[in-house]
mmCIF file of C-alpha atoms in Angstrom:
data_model
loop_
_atom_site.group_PDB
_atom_site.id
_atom_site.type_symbol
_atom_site.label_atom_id
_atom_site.label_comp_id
_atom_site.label_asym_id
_atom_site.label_seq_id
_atom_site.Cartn_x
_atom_site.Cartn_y
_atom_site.Cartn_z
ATOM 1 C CA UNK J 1 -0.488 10.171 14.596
ATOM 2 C CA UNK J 2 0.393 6.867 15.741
ATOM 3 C CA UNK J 3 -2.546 5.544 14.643
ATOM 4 C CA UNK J 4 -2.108 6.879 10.756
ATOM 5 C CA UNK J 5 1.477 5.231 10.837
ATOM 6 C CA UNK J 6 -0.415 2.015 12.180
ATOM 7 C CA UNK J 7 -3.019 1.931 8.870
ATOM 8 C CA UNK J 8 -0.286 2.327 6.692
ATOM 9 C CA UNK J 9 1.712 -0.170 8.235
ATOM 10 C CA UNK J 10 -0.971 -2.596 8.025
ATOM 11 C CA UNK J 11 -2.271 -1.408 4.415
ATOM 12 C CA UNK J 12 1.942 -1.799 3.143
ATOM 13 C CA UNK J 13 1.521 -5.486 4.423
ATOM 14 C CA UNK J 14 -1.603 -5.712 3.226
ATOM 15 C CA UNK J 15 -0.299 -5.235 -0.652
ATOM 16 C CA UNK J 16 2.971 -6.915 0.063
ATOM 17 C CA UNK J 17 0.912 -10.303 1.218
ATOM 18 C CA UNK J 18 -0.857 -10.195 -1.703
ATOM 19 C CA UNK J 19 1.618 -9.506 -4.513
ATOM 20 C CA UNK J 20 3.663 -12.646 -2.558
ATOM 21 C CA UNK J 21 0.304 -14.441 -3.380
ATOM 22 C CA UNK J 22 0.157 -13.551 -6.825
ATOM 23 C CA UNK J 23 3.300 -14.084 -7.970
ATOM 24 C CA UNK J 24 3.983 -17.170 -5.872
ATOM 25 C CA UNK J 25 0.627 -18.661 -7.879
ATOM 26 C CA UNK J 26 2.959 -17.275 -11.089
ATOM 27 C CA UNK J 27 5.925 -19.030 -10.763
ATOM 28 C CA UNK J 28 6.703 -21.450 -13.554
ATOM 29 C CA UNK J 29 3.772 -20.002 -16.102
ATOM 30 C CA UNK J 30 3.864 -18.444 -18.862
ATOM 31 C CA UNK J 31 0.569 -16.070 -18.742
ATOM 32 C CA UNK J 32 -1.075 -14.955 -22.261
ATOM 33 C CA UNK J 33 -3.908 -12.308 -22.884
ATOM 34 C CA UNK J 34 -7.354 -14.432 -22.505
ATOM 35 C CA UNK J 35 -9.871 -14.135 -25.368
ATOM 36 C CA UNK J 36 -13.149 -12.327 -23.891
ATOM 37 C CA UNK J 37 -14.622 -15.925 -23.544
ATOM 38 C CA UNK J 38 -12.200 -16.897 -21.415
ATOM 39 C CA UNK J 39 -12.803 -13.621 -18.961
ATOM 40 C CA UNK J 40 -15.025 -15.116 -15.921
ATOM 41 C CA UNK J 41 -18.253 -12.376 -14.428
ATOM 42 C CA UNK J 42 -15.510 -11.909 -12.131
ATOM 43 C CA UNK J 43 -12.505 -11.314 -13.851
ATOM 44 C CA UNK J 44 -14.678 -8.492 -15.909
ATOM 45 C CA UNK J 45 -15.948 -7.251 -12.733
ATOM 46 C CA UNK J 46 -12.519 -6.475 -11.283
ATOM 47 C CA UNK J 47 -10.886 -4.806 -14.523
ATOM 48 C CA UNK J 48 -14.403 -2.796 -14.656
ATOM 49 C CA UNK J 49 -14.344 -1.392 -11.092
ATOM 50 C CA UNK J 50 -9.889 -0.695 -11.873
ATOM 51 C CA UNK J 51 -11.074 0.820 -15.240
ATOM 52 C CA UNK J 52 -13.433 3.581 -13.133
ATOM 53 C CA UNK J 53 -10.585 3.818 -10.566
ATOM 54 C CA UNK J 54 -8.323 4.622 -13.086
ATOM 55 C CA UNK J 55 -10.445 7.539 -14.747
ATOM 56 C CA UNK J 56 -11.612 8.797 -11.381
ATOM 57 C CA UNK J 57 -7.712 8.767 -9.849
ATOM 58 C CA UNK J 58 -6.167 10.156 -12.273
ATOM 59 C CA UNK J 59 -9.294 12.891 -12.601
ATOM 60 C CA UNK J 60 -8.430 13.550 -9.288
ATOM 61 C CA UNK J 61 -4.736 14.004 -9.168
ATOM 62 C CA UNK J 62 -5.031 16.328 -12.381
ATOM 63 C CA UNK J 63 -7.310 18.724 -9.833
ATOM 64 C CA UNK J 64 -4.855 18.033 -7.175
ATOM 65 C CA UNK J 65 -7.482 16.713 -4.995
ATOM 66 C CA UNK J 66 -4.347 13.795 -3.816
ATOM 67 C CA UNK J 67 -6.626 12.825 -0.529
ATOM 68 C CA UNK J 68 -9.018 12.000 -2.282
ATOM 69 C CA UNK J 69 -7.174 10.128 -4.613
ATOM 70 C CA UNK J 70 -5.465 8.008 -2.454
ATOM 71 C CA UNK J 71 -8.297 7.172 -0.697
ATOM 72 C CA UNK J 72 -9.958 5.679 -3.617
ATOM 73 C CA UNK J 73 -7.037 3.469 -4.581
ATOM 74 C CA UNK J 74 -6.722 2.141 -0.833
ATOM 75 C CA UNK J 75 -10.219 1.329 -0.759
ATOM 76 C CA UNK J 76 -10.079 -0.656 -4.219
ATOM 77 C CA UNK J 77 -6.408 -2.540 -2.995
ATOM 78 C CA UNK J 78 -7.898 -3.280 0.444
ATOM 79 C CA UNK J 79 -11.894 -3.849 -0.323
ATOM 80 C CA UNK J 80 -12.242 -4.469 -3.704
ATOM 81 C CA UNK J 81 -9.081 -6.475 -4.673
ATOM 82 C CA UNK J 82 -7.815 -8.233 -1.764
ATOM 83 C CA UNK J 83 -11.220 -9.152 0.384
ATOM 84 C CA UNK J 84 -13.120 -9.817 -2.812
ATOM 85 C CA UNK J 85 -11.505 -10.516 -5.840
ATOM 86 C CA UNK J 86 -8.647 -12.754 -4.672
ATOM 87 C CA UNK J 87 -10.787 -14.978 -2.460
ATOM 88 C CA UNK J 88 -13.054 -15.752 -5.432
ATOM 89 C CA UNK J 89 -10.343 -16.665 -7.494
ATOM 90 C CA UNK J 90 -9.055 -18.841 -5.538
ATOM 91 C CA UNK J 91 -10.962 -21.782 -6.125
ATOM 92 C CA UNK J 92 -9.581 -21.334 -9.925
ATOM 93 C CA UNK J 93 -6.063 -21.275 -8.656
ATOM 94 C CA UNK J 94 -6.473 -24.463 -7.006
ATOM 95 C CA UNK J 95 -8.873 -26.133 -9.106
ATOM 96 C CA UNK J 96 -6.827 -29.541 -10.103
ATOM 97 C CA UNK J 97 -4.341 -29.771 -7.667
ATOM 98 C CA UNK J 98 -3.690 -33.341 -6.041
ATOM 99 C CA UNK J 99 -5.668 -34.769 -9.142
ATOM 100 C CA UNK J 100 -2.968 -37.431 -10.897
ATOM 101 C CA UNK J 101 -4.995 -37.147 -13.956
ATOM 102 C CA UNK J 102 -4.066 -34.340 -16.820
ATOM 103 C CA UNK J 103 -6.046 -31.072 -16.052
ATOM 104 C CA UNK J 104 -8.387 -30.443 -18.836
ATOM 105 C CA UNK J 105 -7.988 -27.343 -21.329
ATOM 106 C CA UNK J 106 -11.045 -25.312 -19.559
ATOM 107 C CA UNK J 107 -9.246 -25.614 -15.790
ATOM 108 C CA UNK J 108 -5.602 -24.451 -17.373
ATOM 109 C CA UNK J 109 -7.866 -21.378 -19.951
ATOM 110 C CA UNK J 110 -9.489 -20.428 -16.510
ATOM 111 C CA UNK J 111 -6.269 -20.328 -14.451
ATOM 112 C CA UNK J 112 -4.379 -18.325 -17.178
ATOM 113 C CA UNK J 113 -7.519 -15.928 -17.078
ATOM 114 C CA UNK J 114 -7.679 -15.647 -13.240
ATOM 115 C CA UNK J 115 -3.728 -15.400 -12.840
ATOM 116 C CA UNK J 116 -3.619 -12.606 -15.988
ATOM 117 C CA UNK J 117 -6.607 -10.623 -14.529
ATOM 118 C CA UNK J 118 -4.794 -10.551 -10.912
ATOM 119 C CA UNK J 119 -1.074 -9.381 -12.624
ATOM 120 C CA UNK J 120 -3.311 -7.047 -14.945
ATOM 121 C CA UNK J 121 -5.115 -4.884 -12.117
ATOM 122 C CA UNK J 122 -2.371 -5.403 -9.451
ATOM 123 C CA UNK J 123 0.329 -3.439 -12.009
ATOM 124 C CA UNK J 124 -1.849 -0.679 -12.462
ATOM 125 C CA UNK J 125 -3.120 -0.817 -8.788
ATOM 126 C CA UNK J 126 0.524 -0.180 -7.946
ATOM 127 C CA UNK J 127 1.020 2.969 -10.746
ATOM 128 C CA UNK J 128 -2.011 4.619 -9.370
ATOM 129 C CA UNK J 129 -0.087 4.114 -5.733
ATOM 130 C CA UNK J 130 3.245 4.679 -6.439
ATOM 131 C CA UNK J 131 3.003 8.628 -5.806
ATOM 132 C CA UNK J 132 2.263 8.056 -2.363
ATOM 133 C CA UNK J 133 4.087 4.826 -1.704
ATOM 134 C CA UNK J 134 7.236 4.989 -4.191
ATOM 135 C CA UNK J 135 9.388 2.634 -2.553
ATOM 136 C CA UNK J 136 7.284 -0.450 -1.878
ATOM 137 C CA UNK J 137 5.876 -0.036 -5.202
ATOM 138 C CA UNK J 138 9.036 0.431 -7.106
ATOM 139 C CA UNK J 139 9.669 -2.943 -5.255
ATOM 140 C CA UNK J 140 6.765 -5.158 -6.057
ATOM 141 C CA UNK J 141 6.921 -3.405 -9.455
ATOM 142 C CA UNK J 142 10.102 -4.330 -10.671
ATOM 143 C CA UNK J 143 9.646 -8.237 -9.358
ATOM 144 C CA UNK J 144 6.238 -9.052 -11.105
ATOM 145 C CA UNK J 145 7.482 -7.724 -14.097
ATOM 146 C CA UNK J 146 10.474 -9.443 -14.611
ATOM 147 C CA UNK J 147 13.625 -9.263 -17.038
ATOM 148 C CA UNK J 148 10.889 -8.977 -19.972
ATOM 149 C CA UNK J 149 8.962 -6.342 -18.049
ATOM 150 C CA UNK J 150 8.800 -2.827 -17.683
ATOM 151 C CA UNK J 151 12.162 -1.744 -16.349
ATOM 152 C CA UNK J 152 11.053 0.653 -12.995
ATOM 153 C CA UNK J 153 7.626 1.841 -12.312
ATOM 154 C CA UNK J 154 9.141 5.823 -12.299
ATOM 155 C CA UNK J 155 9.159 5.394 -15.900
ATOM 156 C CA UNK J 156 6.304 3.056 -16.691
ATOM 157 C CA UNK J 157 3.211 3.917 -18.425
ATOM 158 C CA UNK J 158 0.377 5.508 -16.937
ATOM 159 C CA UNK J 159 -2.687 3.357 -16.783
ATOM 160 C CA UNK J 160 -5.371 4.576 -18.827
ATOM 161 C CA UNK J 161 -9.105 4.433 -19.429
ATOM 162 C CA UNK J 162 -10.235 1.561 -21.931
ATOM 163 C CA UNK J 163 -13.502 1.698 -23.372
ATOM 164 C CA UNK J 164 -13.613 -2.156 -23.307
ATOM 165 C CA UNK J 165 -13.360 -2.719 -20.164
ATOM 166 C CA UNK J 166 -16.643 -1.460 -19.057
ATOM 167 C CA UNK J 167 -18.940 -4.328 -17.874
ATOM 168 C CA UNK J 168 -21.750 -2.522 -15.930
ATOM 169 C CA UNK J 169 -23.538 -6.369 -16.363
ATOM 170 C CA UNK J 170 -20.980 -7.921 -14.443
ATOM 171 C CA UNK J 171 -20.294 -5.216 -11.841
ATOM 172 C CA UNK J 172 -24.330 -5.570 -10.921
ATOM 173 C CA UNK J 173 -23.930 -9.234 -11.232
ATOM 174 C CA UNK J 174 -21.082 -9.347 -8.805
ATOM 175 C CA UNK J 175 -22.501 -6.984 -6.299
ATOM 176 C CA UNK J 176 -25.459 -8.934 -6.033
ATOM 177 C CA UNK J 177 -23.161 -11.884 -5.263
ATOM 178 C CA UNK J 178 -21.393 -9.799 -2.470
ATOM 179 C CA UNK J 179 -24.940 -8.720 -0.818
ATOM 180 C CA UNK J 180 -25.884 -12.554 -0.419
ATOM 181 C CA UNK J 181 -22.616 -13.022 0.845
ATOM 182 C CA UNK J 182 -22.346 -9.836 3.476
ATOM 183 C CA UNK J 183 -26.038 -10.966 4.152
ATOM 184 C CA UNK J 184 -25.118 -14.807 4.648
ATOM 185 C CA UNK J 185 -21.956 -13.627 7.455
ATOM 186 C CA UNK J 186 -24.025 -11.407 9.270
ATOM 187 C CA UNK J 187 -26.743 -13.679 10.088
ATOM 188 C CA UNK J 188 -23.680 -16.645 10.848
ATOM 189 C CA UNK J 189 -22.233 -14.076 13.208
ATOM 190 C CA UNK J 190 -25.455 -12.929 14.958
ATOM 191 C CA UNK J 191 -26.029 -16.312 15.597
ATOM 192 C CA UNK J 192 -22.352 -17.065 16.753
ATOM 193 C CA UNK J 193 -21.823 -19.998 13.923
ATOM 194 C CA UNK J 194 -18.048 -20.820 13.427
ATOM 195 C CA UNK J 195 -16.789 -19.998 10.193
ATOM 196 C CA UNK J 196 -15.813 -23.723 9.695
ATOM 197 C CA UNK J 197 -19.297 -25.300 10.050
ATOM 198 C CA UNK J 198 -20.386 -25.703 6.353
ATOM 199 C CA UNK J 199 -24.402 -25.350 5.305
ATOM 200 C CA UNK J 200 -26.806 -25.863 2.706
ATOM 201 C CA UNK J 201 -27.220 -22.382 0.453
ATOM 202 C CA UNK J 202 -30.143 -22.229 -1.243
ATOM 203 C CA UNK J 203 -30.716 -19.186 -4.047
ATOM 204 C CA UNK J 204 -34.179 -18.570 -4.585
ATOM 205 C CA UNK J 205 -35.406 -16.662 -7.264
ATOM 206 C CA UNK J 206 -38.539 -16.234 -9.979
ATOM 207 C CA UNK J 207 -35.957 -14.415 -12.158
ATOM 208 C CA UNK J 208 -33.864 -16.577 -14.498
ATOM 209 C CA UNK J 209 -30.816 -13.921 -14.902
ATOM 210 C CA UNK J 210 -30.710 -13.629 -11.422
ATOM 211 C CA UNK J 211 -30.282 -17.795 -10.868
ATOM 212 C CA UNK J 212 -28.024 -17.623 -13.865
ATOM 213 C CA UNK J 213 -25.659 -15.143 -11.948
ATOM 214 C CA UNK J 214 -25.492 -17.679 -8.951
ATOM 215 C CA UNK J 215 -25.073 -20.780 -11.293
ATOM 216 C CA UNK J 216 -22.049 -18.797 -12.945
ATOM 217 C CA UNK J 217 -20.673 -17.505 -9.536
ATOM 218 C CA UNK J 218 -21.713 -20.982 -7.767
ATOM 219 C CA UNK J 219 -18.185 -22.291 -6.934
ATOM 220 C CA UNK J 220 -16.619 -19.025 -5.362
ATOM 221 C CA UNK J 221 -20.091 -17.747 -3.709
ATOM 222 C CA UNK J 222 -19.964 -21.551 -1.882
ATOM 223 C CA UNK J 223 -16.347 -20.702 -0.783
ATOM 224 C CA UNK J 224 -17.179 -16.933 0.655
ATOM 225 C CA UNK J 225 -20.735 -18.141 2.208
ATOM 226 C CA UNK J 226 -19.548 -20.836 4.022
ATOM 227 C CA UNK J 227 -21.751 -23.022 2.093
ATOM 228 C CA UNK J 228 -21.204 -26.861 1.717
ATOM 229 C CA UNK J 229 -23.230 -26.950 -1.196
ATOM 230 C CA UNK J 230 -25.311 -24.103 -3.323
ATOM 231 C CA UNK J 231 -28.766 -25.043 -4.991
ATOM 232 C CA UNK J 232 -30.092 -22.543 -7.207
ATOM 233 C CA UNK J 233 -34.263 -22.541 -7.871
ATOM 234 C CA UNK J 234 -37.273 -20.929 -8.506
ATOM 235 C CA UNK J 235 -39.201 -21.699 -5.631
ATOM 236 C CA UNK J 236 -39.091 -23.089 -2.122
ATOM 237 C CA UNK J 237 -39.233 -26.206 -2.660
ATOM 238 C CA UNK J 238 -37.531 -28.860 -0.392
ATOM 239 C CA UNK J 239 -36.503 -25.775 2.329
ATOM 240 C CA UNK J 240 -37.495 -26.117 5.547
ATOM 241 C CA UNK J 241 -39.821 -23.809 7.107
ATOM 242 C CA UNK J 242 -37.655 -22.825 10.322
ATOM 243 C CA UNK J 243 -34.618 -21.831 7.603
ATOM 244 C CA UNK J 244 -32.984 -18.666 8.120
ATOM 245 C CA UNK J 245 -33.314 -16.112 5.432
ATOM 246 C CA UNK J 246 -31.532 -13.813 3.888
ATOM 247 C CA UNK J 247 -32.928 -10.574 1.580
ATOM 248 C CA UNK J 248 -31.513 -9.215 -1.675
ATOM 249 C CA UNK J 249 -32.989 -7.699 -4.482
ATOM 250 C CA UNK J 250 -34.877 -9.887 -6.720
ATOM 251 C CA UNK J 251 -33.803 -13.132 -4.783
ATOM 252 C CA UNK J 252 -33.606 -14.782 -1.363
ATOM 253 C CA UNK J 253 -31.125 -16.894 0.327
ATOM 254 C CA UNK J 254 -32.094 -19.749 2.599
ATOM 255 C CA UNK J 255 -29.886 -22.213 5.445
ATOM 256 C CA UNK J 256 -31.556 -24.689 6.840
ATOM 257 C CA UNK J 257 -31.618 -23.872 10.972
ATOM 258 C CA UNK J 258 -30.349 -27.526 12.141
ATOM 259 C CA UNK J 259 -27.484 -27.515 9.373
ATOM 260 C CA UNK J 260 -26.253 -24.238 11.304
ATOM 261 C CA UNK J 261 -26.273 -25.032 14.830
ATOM 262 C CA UNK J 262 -27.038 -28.173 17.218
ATOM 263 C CA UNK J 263 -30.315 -26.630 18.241
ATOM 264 C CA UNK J 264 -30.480 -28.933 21.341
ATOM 265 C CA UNK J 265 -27.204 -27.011 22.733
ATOM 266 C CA UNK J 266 -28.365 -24.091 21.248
ATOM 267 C CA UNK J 267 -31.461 -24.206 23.328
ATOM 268 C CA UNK J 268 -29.868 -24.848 26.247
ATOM 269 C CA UNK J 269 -27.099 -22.061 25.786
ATOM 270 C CA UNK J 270 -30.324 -19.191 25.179
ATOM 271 C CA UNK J 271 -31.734 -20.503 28.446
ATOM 272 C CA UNK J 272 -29.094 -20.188 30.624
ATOM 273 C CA UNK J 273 -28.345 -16.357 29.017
ATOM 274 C CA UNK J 274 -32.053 -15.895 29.411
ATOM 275 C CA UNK J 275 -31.515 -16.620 32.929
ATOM 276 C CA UNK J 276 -28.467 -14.516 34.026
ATOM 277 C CA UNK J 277 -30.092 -11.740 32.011
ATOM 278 C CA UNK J 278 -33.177 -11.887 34.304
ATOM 279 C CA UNK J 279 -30.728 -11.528 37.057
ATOM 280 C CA UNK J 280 -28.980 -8.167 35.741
ATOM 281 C CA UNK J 281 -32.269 -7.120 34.700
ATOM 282 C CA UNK J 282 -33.774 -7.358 39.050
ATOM 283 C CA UNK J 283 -30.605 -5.999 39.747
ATOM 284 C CA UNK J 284 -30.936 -2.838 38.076
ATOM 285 C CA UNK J 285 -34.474 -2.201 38.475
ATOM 286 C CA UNK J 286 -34.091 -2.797 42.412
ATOM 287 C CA UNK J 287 -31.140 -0.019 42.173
ATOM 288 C CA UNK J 288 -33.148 2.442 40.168
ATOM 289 C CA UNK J 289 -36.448 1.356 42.087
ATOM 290 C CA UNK J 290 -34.533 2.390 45.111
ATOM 291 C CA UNK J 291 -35.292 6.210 46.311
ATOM 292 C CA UNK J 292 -32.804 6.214 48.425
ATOM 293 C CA UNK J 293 -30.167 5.324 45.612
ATOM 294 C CA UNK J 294 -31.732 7.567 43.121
ATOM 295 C CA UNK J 295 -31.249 10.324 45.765
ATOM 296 C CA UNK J 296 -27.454 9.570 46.744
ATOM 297 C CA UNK J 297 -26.017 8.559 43.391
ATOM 298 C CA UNK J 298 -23.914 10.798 41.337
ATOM 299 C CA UNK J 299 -25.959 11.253 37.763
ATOM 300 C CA UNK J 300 -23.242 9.453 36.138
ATOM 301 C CA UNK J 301 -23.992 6.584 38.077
ATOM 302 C CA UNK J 302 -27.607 6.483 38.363
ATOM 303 C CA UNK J 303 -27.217 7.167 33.826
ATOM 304 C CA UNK J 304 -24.964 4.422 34.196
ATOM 305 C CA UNK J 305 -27.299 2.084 35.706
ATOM 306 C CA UNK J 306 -29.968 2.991 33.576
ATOM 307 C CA UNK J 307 -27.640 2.076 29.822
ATOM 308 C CA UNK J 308 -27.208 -1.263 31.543
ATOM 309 C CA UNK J 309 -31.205 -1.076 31.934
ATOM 310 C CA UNK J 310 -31.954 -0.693 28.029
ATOM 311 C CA UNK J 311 -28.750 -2.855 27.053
ATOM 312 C CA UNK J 312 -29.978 -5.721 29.184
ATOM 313 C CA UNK J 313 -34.100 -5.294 27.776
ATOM 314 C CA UNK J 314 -32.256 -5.089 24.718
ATOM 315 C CA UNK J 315 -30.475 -8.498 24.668
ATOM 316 C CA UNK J 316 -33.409 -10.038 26.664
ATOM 317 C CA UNK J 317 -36.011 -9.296 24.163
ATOM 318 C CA UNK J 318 -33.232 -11.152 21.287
ATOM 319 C CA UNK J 319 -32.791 -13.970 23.384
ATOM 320 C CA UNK J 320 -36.496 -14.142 23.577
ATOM 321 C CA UNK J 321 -37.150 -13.728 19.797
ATOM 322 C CA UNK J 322 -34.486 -16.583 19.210
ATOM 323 C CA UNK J 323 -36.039 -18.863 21.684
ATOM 324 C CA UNK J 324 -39.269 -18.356 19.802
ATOM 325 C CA UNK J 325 -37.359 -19.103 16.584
ATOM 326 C CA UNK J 326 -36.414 -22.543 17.579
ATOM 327 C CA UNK J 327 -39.930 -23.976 19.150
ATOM 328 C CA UNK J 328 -39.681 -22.484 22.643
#
């Protein structure tokens, strides 16, 4: 129980953090509809994902299947919207600021696009979640829409399906954006890289749509992948051959090894694990080498002793592989 009234606690401040964001990116601007043009990959991608949440919601409710539902709209607020779409934007939202020169036309056209979008799918996020959060809806509602607005979400129109709002390019085109980037994290956490140390992305790809979808996606893919800069090519060239790889379909994503980690310290730091590892690793096999231990022990011990057995092989035989990665 507690733990249900935990997620929703943490989901409530989840949308409450990012309305504040929105609308505190809002203040003083006068938002108008964006021609298509102006509509980023992104932007479509977004209102094409809310478009199918929308028909599959509201399918839902009609059927009163409600838990299943509200499930779908708290994984597009949470996921989709909040960890995705409002990081890339942000680069848009800031693009220009500290510059004493006048922004050009494109920078303010891409703002008003990003800043619409976000207002756009965050209204109609909050419809589709108003029947199971009312209150904090009703809230939010009523102060992003202003005096000119709709007047209480209890009343407000239902969000509907729109024909032209479905971009099945852009939602591929994204999602192959958000592999590279899941793919880019994982290998940065695996080999304990601090999100602040910036690296060399390269894109690699035969495929010209596929380069063009990084090109178009370059400055908010550099953000998410901790990447200091992002070259998009054909081949290999100029990549090291020790550079860690990443897989997608139809492309592959490269860091160079000593842009990622001081491989000196990193050396060091695998030797000295290698070493306390071979010391758990003698323990254990003297314990469950030992008859008499085997004989004595409870079986939750001696089962025990042997998970520590295939943990410890486990991270020996990684620390190994890495050593082997980086010329030992």
């Amino acid at each position: 129980y507690w733990e249900r009234v935990e997620n929703s606690r943490n989901f409530a401040n989840k949308v409450w953090n990012a309305s504040r964001f929105i609308m505190m990116n809002m203040e003083g601007k006068t938002l108008y509809a964006p021609a298509a043009e102006e509509l980023v990959p992104v932007d479509k991608w977004i209102l094409s994902r809310l478009n199918s949440l929308v028909k599959e919601a509201t399918d839902n409710m009609e059927s009163f299947e409600l838990g299943i539902a509200v499930q779908k709209v708290y994984d597009f607020i949470w996921d989709e919207f909040c960890d995705w779409y409002i990081e890339m934007v942000k680069p848009r939202l800031y693009a220009g600021k500290g510059r004493t020169e006048p922004e050009c036309d494109r920078e303010v056209a891409s703002r008003n696009a990003a800043l619409w979008t976000l207002k756009t799918v965050l209204t109609d996020a909050l419809k589709l979640l108003h029947p199971y959060m009312p209150f904090i809806t009703e809230e939010i509602f009523c102060t992003l829409q202003g005096a000119d607005g709709e007047e209480s979400i209890m009343i407000a129109s239902w969000p509907e399906y729109r024909e032209e709002w479905n971009f099945a390019q852009e939602e591929y085109a994204i999602q192959m954006i958000k592999e590279a980037v899941r793919g880019i994290r994982n290998v940065r956490a695996d080999m304990n890289v601090p999100n602040s140390k910036k690296a060399t992305v390269y894109v690699v790809s035969e495929n010209p749509q596929v380069r063009k979808i990084f090109e178009e996606g370059r400055s908010f893919f550099a953000v998410l992948g901790a990447a200091s800069e992002v070259l998009v090519q054909a081949d290999k060239t100029g990549i090291a051959d020790n550079a860690v790889s990443v897989m997608i379909p139809e492309a592959a994503v490269y860091m160079p090894l000593s842009e990622l980690l001081d491989i000196g310290k990193e050396k060091e730091r695998l030797k000295k694990e290698e070493a306390r590892l071979e010391k758990e690793l003698a323990r254990v096999n003297g314990m469950l080498g030992n008859e008499r231990f085997v004989s004595r022990a409870p079986a939750s011990k001696i089962q025990e002793e042997k998970a520590k057995l295939e943990k410890y092989t486990q991270m020996m035989d990684q620390v190994k592989e890495r050593l082997a990665q980086l010329g030992e």
